[in-house]
Every structure is written in structure tokens, then in C-alpha cells.
Amino acid sequence: MTNSPAAVTCAVLTVLGIVLFAVPALHPFAWIIGLFLCLGVIVALLMFHGEWRRAQIQIDSLRQLLSTERGRMDSVGLTPIDAEVEQLPDETRAQRILSLLPDSDGLVQSLRLDATFGTLQVAELEPLLTFREEFAKSSFDNPRSHTAFMNLYRAAEALSIWVKEETRVLASDTTQREIRPGDTRKGGWREYTEARSRGESLGDQFVSARWEFNQTALELGLVA
């Protein structure tokens, strides 16, 4: 941030303060000059804070993108899907997807009811992994349904990668997963908070993508 507007502002205020206080004729007005310089420093600090926040958001975004791309690289070795699955009509694909990811129970309902990511049921995550593997090479004939499907698949992919990297099975209950606590992370509880925030965002995106896919399927008559 050495070449940022905030750094330039601080440098200018420092030089200006030295010059003004070095002029004897301005000594009677030193308190006024000091007041304006203090206000200028406060503004510069606020600018520094804003730039730091923007940098952190960009870092989090890049980290999430890296995780997604890493997961895509890991998925290259998935078992090829039978040719018969590829030839299924759009109606069958849509019905299969919605049956794997129902909104009345399972993962979608849990994410909708518990936005704090306290724990995740291992059994509820299995259909998510099944969906990724089963539809890794699928596509829809209708462009609109294919767009909705791809949005859902990317959201499911990003969420499952996050679960793999940021959560662990509870030692006291192997049927549940929790976000790895701060005392097990290099970045401590700050990293934990960032991971939890990303998880909540990815969960919201997944639920929204599932809703949009369902609406598209209903409007196109793919499901009843």
C-alpha cells in the first residue's frame, strides 16, 4: 500500500506539517495547524482501513477461486459415466437431480434452517457428492435448463470442496462434521471466521442455485 492514496496523503501531511511548524510566523497558529493535520491523519487512516478491507475481500475471493479450480483438477480422475446416463432426456435428468437434492429435507433444508454452520450431517453430504460424480459430464438439451444446471453444479462443487478443506468429522460423533476450530489453524480464529463466512456464502449460493434450477424445470415442464 506504499503507493496508495492513503500513503500519499500521509506523506504529504508529514511534509506539510514539518514545513508549517518550521515557519516562526505561524507558531501562534500552531494549535490550528495541528488540528487540521490530525483531521488529515484520521482521514488517511480511514483510507488505509478501506484499502485493507478491499484487499482482504479480494484475497478471500481469489482463495475461493483457487479452491474451486483445485477441486476441478482433483475431479479429473473420476470414474467415467456410462454412455447410457449421457443419453437420458432432460426430464429424467431433472427429476434425478431434484430427488438427490430435495428441498423438503436433507442438506438443502439444513442449510436453509441453520445458516450459522454449527454442524453438518455426514449423511446429508453424501447426495451432494453423488450429484457431483453422477453429473460430472452431463448436459441438458435445452439451453435454459443447461444454464440452470451448470449454475447448480458449480455451486455444489464449490460447497463440497469447502466442506472437504474446511471441516472435519467430530471426534465425539462421526455422523457430524464441524468447521475446523481456530486452535487447529495457522491463521487462528481469524482464519476460522473467514472460513465460516465463506461457507455461509457458498451454502446460500447452493440453495439459491437449487431453487433456480427447480423453477426452471417447472417452467419448462421437466418436472410436475
Short mmCIF file of C-alpha atoms in Angstrom, two decimals, residues 105-206:
data_model
loop_
_atom_site.label_atom_id
_atom_site.label_comp_id
_atom_site.label_asym_id
_atom_site.label_seq_id
_atom_site.Cartn_x
_atom_site.Cartn_y
_atom_site.Cartn_z
CA ASP A 105 -35.34 -32.37 3.91
CA GLY A 106 -31.66 -33.23 3.69
CA LEU A 107 -28.82 -30.80 3.02
CA VAL A 108 -30.88 -28.07 1.35
CA GLN A 109 -33.31 -27.84 4.25
CA SER A 110 -30.46 -27.92 6.81
CA LEU A 111 -28.64 -25.10 5.07
CA ARG A 112 -31.83 -23.08 4.90
CA LEU A 113 -32.65 -23.58 8.60
CA ASP A 114 -29.13 -23.31 10.04
CA ALA A 115 -27.19 -20.51 8.36
CA THR A 116 -24.53 -20.48 11.10
CA PHE A 117 -22.89 -23.76 10.03
CA GLY A 118 -22.82 -25.18 13.55
CA THR A 119 -22.54 -28.76 12.29
CA LEU A 120 -23.23 -30.69 9.08
CA GLN A 121 -24.67 -34.19 8.92
CA VAL A 122 -22.33 -36.57 7.08
CA ALA A 123 -25.32 -38.46 5.65
CA GLU A 124 -26.74 -35.25 4.18
CA LEU A 125 -23.48 -34.55 2.37
CA GLU A 126 -23.42 -37.89 0.55
CA PRO A 127 -26.10 -36.92 -2.03
CA LEU A 128 -24.04 -33.79 -2.80
CA LEU A 129 -21.01 -35.93 -3.65
CA THR A 130 -23.20 -38.34 -5.60
CA PHE A 131 -24.59 -35.45 -7.61
CA ARG A 132 -21.09 -34.21 -8.47
CA GLU A 133 -19.87 -37.63 -9.57
CA GLU A 134 -23.02 -38.71 -11.40
CA PHE A 135 -23.48 -35.49 -13.37
CA ALA A 136 -19.82 -34.51 -13.90
CA LYS A 137 -20.14 -34.96 -17.68
CA SER A 138 -23.84 -34.32 -18.15
CA SER A 139 -25.58 -31.59 -20.07
CA PHE A 140 -29.14 -30.54 -20.89
CA ASP A 141 -30.51 -30.20 -24.40
CA ASN A 142 -32.46 -27.06 -23.57
CA PRO A 143 -30.04 -24.07 -23.24
CA ARG A 144 -32.03 -22.51 -20.41
CA SER A 145 -32.17 -25.69 -18.33
CA HIS A 146 -28.49 -26.34 -19.09
CA THR A 147 -27.54 -22.89 -17.74
CA ALA A 148 -29.52 -23.51 -14.55
CA PHE A 149 -27.94 -26.97 -14.23
CA MET A 150 -24.40 -25.63 -14.65
CA ASN A 151 -25.01 -22.94 -12.03
CA LEU A 152 -26.22 -25.62 -9.62
CA TYR A 153 -23.31 -27.93 -10.41
CA ARG A 154 -20.71 -25.19 -9.88
CA ALA A 155 -22.36 -24.20 -6.59
CA ALA A 156 -22.41 -27.83 -5.43
CA GLU A 157 -18.80 -28.28 -6.49
CA ALA A 158 -17.61 -25.18 -4.62
CA LEU A 159 -19.55 -26.16 -1.48
CA SER A 160 -18.25 -29.75 -1.44
CA ILE A 161 -14.66 -28.52 -1.88
CA TRP A 162 -15.16 -26.14 1.04
CA VAL A 163 -16.54 -28.97 3.19
CA LYS A 164 -13.54 -31.15 2.36
CA GLU A 165 -10.97 -28.42 3.11
CA GLU A 166 -12.56 -26.51 5.99
CA THR A 167 -14.47 -29.09 8.07
CA ARG A 168 -13.68 -32.26 9.99
CA VAL A 169 -15.62 -35.18 11.47
CA LEU A 170 -16.46 -34.72 15.13
CA ALA A 171 -14.41 -36.97 17.40
CA SER A 172 -17.41 -37.48 19.68
CA ASP A 173 -19.90 -38.10 16.86
CA THR A 174 -18.74 -39.45 13.50
CA THR A 175 -22.12 -38.72 11.93
CA GLN A 176 -21.43 -34.97 12.01
CA ARG A 177 -18.83 -32.57 10.66
CA GLU A 178 -17.80 -29.19 12.09
CA ILE A 179 -15.71 -26.30 10.84
CA ARG A 180 -12.13 -26.82 11.99
CA PRO A 181 -11.69 -24.57 15.06
CA GLY A 182 -9.21 -21.73 15.21
CA ASP A 183 -6.78 -23.51 17.52
CA THR A 184 -6.10 -26.06 14.74
CA ARG A 185 -5.40 -23.43 12.08
CA LYS A 186 -2.26 -21.48 11.25
CA GLY A 187 -4.32 -18.31 10.98
CA GLY A 188 -6.09 -18.95 14.29
CA TRP A 189 -9.64 -17.80 14.93
CA ARG A 190 -9.42 -15.07 12.32
CA GLU A 191 -8.95 -17.76 9.67
CA TYR A 192 -11.81 -19.72 11.24
CA THR A 193 -14.12 -16.71 10.95
CA GLU A 194 -13.15 -16.23 7.30
CA ALA A 195 -13.74 -19.92 6.56
CA ARG A 196 -17.14 -19.82 8.24
CA SER A 197 -18.11 -16.72 6.30
CA ARG A 198 -17.12 -18.37 3.01
CA GLY A 199 -19.08 -21.47 3.96
CA GLU A 200 -22.21 -19.46 4.68
CA SER A 201 -21.85 -17.66 1.35
CA LEU A 202 -21.34 -20.92 -0.57
CA GLY A 203 -24.28 -22.51 1.24
CA ASP A 204 -26.53 -19.59 0.26
CA GLN A 205 -25.35 -19.82 -3.35
CA PHE A 206 -26.05 -23.55 -3.44
#
